[in-house]
Tab-separated table of C-alpha atoms (C1' of nucleotides) in Angstrom:
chain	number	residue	atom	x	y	z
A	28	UNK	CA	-5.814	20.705	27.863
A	29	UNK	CA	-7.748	18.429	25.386
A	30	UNK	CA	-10.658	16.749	25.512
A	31	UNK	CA	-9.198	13.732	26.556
A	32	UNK	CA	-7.440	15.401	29.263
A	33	UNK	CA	-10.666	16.764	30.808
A	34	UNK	CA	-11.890	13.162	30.009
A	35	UNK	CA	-9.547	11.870	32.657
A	36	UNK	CA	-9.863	14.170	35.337
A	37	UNK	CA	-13.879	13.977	35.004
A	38	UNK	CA	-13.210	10.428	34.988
A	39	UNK	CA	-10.723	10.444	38.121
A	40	UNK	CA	-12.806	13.102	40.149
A	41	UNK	CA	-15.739	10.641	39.885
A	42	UNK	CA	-13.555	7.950	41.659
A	43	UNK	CA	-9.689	7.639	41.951
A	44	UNK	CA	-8.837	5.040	39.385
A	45	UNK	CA	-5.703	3.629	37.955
A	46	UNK	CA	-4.007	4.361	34.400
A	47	UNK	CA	-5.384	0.920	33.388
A	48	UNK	CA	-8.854	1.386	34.897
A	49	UNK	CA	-9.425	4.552	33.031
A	50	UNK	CA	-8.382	2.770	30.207
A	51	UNK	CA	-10.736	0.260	30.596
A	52	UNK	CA	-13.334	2.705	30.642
A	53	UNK	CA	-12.413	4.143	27.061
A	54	UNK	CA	-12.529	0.422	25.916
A	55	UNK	CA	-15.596	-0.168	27.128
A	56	UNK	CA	-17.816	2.703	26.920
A	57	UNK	CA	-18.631	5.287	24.212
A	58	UNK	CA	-16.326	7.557	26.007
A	59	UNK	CA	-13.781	4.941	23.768
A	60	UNK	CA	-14.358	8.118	20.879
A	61	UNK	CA	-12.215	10.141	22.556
A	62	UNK	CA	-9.226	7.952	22.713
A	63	UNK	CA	-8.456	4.312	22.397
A	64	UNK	CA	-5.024	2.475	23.410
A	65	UNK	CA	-2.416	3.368	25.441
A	66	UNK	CA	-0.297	5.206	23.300
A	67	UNK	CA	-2.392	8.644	23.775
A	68	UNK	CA	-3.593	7.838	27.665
A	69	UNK	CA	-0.339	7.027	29.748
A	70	UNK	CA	1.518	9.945	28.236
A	71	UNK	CA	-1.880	12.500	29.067
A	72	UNK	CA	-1.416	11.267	32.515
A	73	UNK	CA	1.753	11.583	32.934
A	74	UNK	CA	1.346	15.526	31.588
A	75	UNK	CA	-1.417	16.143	34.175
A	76	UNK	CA	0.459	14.489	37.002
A	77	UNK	CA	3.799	16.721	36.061
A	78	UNK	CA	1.267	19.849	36.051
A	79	UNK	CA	0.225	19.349	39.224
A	80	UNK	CA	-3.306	18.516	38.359
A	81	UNK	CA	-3.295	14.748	39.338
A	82	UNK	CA	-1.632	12.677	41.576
A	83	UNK	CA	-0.636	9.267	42.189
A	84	UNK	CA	-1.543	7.368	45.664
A	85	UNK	CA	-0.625	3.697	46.787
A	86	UNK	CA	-4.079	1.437	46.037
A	87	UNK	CA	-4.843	-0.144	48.937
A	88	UNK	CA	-4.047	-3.615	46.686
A	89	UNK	CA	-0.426	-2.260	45.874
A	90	UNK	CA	-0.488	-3.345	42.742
A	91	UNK	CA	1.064	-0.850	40.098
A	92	UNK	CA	1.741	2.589	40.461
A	93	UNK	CA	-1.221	3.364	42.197
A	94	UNK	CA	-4.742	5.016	41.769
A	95	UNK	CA	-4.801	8.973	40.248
A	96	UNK	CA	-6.570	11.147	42.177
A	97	UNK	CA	-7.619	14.864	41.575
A	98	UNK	CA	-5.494	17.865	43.021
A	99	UNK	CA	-7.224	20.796	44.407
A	100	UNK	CA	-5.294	22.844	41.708
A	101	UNK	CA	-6.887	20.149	39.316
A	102	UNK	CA	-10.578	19.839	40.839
A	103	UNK	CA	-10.708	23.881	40.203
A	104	UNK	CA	-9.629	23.558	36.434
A	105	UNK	CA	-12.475	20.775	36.711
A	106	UNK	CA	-14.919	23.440	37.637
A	107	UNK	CA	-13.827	26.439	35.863
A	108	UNK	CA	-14.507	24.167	32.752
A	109	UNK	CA	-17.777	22.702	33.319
A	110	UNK	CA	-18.962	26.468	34.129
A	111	UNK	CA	-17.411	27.529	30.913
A	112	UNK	CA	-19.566	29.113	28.128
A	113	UNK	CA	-20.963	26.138	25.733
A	114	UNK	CA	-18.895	26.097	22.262
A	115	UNK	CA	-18.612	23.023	20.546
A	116	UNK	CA	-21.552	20.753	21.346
A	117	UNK	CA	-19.647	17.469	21.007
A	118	UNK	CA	-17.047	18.689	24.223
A	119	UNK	CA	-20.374	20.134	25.558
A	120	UNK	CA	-21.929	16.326	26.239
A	121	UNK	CA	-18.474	15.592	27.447
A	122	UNK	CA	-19.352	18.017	30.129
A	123	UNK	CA	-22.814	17.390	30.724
A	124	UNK	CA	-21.488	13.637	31.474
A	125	UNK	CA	-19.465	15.274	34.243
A	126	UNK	CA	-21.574	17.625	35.863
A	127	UNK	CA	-22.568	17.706	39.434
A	128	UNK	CA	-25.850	15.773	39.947
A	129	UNK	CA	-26.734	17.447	43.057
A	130	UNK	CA	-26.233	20.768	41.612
A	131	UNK	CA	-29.701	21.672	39.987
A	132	UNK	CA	-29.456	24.602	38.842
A	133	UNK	CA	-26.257	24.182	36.610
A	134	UNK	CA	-27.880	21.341	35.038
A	135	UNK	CA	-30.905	23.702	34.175
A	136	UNK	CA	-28.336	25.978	32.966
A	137	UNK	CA	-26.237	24.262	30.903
A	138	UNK	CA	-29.556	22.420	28.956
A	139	UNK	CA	-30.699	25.547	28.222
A	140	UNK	CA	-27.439	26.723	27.387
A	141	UNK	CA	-26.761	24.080	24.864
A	142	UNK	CA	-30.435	24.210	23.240
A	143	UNK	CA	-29.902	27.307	22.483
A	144	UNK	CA	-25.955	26.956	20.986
A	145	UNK	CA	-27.932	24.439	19.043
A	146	UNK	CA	-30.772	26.088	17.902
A	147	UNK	CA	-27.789	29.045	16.516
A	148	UNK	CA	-26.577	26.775	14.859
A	149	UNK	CA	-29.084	25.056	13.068
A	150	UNK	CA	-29.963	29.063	12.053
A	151	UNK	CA	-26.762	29.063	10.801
A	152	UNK	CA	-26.498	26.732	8.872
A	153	UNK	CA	-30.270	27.459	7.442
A	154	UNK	CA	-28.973	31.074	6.511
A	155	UNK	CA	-26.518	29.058	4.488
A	156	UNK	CA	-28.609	26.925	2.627
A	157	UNK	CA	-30.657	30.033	1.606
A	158	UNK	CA	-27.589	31.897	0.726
A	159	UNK	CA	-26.298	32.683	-2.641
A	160	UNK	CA	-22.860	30.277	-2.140
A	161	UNK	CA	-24.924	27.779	-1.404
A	162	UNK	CA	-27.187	27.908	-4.680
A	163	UNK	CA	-24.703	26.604	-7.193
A	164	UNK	CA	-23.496	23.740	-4.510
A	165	UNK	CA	-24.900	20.139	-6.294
A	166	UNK	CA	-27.753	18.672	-5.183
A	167	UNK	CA	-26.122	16.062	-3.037
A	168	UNK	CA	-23.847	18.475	-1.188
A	169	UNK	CA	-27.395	20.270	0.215
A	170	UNK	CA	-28.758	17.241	1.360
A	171	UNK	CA	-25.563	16.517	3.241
A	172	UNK	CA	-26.350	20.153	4.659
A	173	UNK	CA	-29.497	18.736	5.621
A	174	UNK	CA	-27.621	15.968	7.373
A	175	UNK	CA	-26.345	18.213	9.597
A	176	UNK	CA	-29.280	20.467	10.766
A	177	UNK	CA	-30.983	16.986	11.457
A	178	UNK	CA	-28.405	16.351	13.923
A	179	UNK	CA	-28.374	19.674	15.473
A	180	UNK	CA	-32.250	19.380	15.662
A	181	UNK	CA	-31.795	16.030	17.265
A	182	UNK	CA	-29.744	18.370	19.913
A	183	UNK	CA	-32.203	20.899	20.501
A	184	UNK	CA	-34.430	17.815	21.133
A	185	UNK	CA	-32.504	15.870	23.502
A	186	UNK	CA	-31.999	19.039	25.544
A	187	UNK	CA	-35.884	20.161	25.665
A	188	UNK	CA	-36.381	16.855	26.742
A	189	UNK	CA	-33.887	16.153	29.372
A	190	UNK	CA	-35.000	19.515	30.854
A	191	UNK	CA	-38.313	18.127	30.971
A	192	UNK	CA	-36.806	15.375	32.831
A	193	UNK	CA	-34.892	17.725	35.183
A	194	UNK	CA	-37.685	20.239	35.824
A	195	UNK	CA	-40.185	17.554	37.536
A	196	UNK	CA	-39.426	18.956	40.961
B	229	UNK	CA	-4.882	9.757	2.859
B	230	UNK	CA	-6.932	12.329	5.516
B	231	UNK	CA	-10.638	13.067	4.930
B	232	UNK	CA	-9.263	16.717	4.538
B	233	UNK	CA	-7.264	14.854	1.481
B	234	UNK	CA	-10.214	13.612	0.166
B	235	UNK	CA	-12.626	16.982	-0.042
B	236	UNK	CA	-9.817	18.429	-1.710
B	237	UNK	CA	-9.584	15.737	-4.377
B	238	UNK	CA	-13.361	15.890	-4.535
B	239	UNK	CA	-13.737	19.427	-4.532
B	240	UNK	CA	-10.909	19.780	-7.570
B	241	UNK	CA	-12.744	16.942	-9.080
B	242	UNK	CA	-15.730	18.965	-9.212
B	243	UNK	CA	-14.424	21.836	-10.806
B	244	UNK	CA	-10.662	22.509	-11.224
B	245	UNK	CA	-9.815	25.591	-8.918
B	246	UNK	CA	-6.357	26.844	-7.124
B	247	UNK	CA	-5.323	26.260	-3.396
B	248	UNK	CA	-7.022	30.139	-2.755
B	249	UNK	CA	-10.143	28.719	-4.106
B	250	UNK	CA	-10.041	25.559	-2.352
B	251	UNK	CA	-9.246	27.704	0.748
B	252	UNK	CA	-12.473	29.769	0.307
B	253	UNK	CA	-14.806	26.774	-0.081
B	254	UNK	CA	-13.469	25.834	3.218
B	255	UNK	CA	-14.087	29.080	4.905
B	256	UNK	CA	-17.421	29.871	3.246
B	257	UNK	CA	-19.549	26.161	3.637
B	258	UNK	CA	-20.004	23.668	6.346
B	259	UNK	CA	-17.104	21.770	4.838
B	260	UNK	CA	-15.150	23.997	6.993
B	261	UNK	CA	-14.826	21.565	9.890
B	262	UNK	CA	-12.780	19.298	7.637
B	263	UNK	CA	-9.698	22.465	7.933
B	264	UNK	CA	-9.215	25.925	8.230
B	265	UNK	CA	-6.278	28.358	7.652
B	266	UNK	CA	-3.213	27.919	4.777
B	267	UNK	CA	-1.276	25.586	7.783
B	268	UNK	CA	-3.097	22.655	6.671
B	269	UNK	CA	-3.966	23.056	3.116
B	270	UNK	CA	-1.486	24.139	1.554
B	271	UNK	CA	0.684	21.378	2.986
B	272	UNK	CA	-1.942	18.982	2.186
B	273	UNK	CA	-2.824	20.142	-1.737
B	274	UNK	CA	1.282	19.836	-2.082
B	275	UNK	CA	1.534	16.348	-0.333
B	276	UNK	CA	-1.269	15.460	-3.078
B	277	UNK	CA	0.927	16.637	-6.074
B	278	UNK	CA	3.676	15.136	-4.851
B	279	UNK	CA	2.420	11.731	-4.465
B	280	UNK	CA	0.388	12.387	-8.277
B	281	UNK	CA	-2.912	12.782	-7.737
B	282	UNK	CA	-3.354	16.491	-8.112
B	283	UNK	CA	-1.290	18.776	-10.904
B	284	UNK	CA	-0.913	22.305	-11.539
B	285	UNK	CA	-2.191	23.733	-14.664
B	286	UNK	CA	-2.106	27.404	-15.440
B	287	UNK	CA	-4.918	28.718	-15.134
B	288	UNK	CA	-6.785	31.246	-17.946
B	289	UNK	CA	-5.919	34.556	-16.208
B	290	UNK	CA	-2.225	33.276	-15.292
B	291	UNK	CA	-2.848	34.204	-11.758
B	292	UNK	CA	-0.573	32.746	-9.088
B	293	UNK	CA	0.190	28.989	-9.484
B	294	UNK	CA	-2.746	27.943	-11.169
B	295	UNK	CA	-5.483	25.555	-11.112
B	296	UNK	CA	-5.557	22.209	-9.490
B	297	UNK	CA	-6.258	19.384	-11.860
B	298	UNK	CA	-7.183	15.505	-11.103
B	299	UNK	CA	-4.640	13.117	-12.528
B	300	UNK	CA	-6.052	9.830	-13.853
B	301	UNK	CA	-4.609	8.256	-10.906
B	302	UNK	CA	-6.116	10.603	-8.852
B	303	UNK	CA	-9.247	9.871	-10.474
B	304	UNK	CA	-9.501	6.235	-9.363
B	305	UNK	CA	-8.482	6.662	-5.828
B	306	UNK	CA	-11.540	8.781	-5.349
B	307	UNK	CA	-13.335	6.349	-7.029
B	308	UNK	CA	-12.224	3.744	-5.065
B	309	UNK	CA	-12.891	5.879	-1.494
B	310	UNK	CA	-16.423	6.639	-2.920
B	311	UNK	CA	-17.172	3.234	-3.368
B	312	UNK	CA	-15.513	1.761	-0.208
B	313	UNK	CA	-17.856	0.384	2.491
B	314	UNK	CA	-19.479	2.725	5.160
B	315	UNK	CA	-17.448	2.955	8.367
B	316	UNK	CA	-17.238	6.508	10.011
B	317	UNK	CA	-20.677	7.746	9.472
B	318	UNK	CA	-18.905	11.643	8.996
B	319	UNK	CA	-16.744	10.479	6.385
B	320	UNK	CA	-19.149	8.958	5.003
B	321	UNK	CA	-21.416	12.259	4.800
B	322	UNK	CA	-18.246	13.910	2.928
B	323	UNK	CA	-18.281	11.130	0.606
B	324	UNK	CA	-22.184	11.545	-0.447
B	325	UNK	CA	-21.360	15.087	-1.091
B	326	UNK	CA	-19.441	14.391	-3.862
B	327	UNK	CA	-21.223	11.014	-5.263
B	328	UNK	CA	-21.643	11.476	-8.935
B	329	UNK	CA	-25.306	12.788	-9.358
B	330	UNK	CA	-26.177	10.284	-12.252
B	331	UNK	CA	-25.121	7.461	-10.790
B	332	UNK	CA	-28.252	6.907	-9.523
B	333	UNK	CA	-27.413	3.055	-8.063
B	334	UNK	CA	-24.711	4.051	-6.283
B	335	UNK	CA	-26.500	6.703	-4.756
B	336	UNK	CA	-29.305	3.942	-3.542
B	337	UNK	CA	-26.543	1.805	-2.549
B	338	UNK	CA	-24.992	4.653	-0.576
B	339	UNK	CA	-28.078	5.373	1.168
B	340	UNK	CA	-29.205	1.837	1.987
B	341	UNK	CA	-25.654	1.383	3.463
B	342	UNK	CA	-25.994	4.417	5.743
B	343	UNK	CA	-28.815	3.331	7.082
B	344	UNK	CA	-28.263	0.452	8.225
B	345	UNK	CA	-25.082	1.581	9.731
B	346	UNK	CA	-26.337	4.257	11.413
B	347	UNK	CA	-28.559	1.769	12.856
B	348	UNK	CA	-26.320	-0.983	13.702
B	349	UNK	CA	-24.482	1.704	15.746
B	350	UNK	CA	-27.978	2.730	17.072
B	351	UNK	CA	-28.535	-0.898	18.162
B	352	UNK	CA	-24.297	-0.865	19.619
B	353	UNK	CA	-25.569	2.363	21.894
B	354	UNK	CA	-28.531	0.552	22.953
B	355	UNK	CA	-26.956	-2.935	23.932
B	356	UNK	CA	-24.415	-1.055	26.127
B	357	UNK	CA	-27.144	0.597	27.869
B	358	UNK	CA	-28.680	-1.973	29.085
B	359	UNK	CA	-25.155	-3.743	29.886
B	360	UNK	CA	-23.963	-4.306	33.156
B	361	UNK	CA	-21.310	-1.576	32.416
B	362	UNK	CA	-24.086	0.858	32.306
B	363	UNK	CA	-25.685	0.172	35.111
B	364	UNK	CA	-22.937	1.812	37.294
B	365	UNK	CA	-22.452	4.948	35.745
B	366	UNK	CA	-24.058	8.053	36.949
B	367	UNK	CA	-27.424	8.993	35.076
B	368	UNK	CA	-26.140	12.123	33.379
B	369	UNK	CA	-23.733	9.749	31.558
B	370	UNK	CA	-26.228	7.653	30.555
B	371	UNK	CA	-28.400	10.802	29.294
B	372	UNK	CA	-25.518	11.471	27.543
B	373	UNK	CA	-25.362	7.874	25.790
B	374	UNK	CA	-29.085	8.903	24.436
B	375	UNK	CA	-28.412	12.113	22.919
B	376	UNK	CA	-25.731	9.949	20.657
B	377	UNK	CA	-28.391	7.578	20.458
B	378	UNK	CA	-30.703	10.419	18.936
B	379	UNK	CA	-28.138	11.700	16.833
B	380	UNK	CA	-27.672	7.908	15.134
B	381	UNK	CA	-31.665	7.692	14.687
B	382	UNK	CA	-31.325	11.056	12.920
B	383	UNK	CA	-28.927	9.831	10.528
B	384	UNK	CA	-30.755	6.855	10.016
B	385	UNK	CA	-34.300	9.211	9.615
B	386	UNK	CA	-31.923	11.711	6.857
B	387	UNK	CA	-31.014	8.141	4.932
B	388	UNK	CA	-34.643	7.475	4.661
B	389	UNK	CA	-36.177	10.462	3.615
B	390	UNK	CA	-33.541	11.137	1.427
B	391	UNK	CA	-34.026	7.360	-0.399
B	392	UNK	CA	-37.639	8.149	-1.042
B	393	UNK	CA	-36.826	11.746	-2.682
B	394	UNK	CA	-34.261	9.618	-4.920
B	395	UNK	CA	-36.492	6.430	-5.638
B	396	UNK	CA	-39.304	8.361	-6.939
B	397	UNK	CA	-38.120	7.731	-10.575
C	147	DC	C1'	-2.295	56.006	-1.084
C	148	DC	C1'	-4.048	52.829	1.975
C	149	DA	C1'	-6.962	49.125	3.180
C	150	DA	C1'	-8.627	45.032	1.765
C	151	DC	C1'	-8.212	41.078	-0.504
C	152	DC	C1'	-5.651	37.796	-3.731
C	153	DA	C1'	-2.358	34.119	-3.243
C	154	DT	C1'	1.074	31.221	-1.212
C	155	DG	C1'	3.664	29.631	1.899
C	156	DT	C1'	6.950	28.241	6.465
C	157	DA	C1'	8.073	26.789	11.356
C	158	DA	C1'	7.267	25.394	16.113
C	159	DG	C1'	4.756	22.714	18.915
C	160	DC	C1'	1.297	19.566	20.451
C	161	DT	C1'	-1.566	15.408	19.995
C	162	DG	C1'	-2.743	11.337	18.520
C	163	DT	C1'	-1.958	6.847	15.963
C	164	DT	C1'	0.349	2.599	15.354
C	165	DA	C1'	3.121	-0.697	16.714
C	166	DC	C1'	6.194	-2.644	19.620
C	167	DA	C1'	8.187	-3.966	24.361
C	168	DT	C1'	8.088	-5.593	29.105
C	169	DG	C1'	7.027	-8.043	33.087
C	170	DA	C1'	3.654	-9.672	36.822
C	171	DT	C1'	-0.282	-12.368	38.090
C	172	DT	C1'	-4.312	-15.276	37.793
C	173	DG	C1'	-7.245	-19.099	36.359
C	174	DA	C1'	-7.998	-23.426	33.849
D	249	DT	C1'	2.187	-24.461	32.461
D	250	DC	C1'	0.165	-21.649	29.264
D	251	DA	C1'	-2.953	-18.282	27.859
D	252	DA	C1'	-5.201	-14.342	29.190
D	253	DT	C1'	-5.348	-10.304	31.434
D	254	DC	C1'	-3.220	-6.837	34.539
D	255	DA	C1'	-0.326	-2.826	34.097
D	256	DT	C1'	2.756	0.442	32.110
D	257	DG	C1'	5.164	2.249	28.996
D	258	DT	C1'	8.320	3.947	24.444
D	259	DA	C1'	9.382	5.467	19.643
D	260	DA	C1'	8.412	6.813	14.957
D	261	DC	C1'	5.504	9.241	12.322
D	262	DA	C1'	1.701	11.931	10.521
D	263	DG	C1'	-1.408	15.712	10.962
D	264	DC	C1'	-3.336	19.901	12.535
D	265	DT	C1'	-3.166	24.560	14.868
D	266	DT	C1'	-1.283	28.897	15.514
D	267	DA	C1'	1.194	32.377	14.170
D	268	DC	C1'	4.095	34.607	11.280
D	269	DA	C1'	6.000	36.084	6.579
D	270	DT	C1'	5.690	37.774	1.919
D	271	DG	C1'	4.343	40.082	-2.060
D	272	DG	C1'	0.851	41.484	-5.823
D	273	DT	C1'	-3.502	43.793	-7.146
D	274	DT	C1'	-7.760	46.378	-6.863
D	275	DG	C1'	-11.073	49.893	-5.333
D	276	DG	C1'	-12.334	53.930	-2.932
DNA sequence: CCAACCATGTAAGCTGTTACATGATTGA
DNA sequence: TCAATCATGTAACAGCTTACATGGTTGG
């Protein structure tokens, strides 16, 4: 299961598509990081569909092989992953993108979740800047360190304030 | 020619060391996203000897295999990647790092470059959402499109300050 | 003397990239 | 009819991950 694999049932759970539509999608939205021409999509289909986690149905057009649509085996492995605990932030966003809108309180959950897996981070990597293997790095190579705790700030940010956005009840 | 290829030429470059070093700088500093573990270093430092651009030297204390050296050759392709033109902003972090420190016009040039890549990307994120495209997807998605949005105006922001701290002469 | 660390590797397996191949259908 | 787009694939290759394997040296 990689990212792109979650990518595609997220994708197929949100509507039943075909192999070419969900293609279309990586072409034509930022989602087009985690993949980009056929050569990695058709064969990730074809694993999910021969592990039972998507299947194909006749489109009502006929053209093709038909639309993919989510198993029940699949639409659990769906959950149990957007529940999981937040690790890497990057597949975190993938997640967020995918989680149920009508479900509140995971939303609330998982922004505070990932503030805080951000907010570790950025500690981290501020513990390393004032560590001793970090005081004979160049000059450049701490700035690039500072690169990256911008970014996780950024994070932190965009969580506080989609929470904000969330919380308006 | 990997990016992982590339810290390792620009790490030896730095300072000759031997693969055990190399492996250490990995596991001890933020560069450790670029690898982990002997499976892909190892492989990667002898790919790099093979093909010229690194050799072995013994080292002073005759430990183990030696010390990694730069070969001329090895020399200008890292020139080269240094100087090429900003695409992936990452790799392009990973090149700063190791941008000679008193080349002070490259450095400018560097920086001037990010920026404005980081915000013609900034200005790709923002066309799309206000495409047609975006108009259909669910708003978590598009919440999701802004926290890469805020993660390209950071870059830009870390270009910035980091051009005044250099153009103060 | 035993654990920890120095130091270097190999092998299987999975994924993804690139590039090519195929054929149907639609619109100008 | 001809180009574009729909629609689906295959094959070669490179790279990384995980896990295992091997020995030497140093400190407590």
């Amino acid at each position: 299961m990689t990212p792109l694999s979650y990518a595609l049932l997220g994708l197929v759970q949100m509507q039943p598509r075909s192999g070419y539509a969900l293609r279309k999608v990586f072409e034509t939205t930022p989602l087009g990081g985690y993949s980009s021409s056929p050569g990695s999509i058709y064969p990730a289909l074809r694993s999910l569909e021969k592990t039972g986690l998507l299947v194909t149905r006749a489109s009502s057009d006929g053209r093709g092989k038909g639309h993919y649509h989510l198993t029940a085996e699949g639409g659990r492995l769906l959950e149990t992953w957007l529940a999981a605990p937040i690790g890497d932030l990057g597949e975190a966003m993938l997640r967020f993108a995918f989680l149920r809108d009508d479900d509140r309180n995971a939303i609330l959950a998982f922004l505070d979740d990932f503030q805080s897996a951000a907010e570790k981070q950025s500690a981290g990597l501020e513990a390393f800047l004032a560590s001793e293997d970090a005081k004979d790095m160049p000059a450049k190579a701490r700035i690039a360190v500072e690169h990256g705790l911008r970014q996780l700030r950024a994070s932190a940010d965009w969580a506080c304030w989609t929470r904000e956005q969330y919380a308006t009840d």
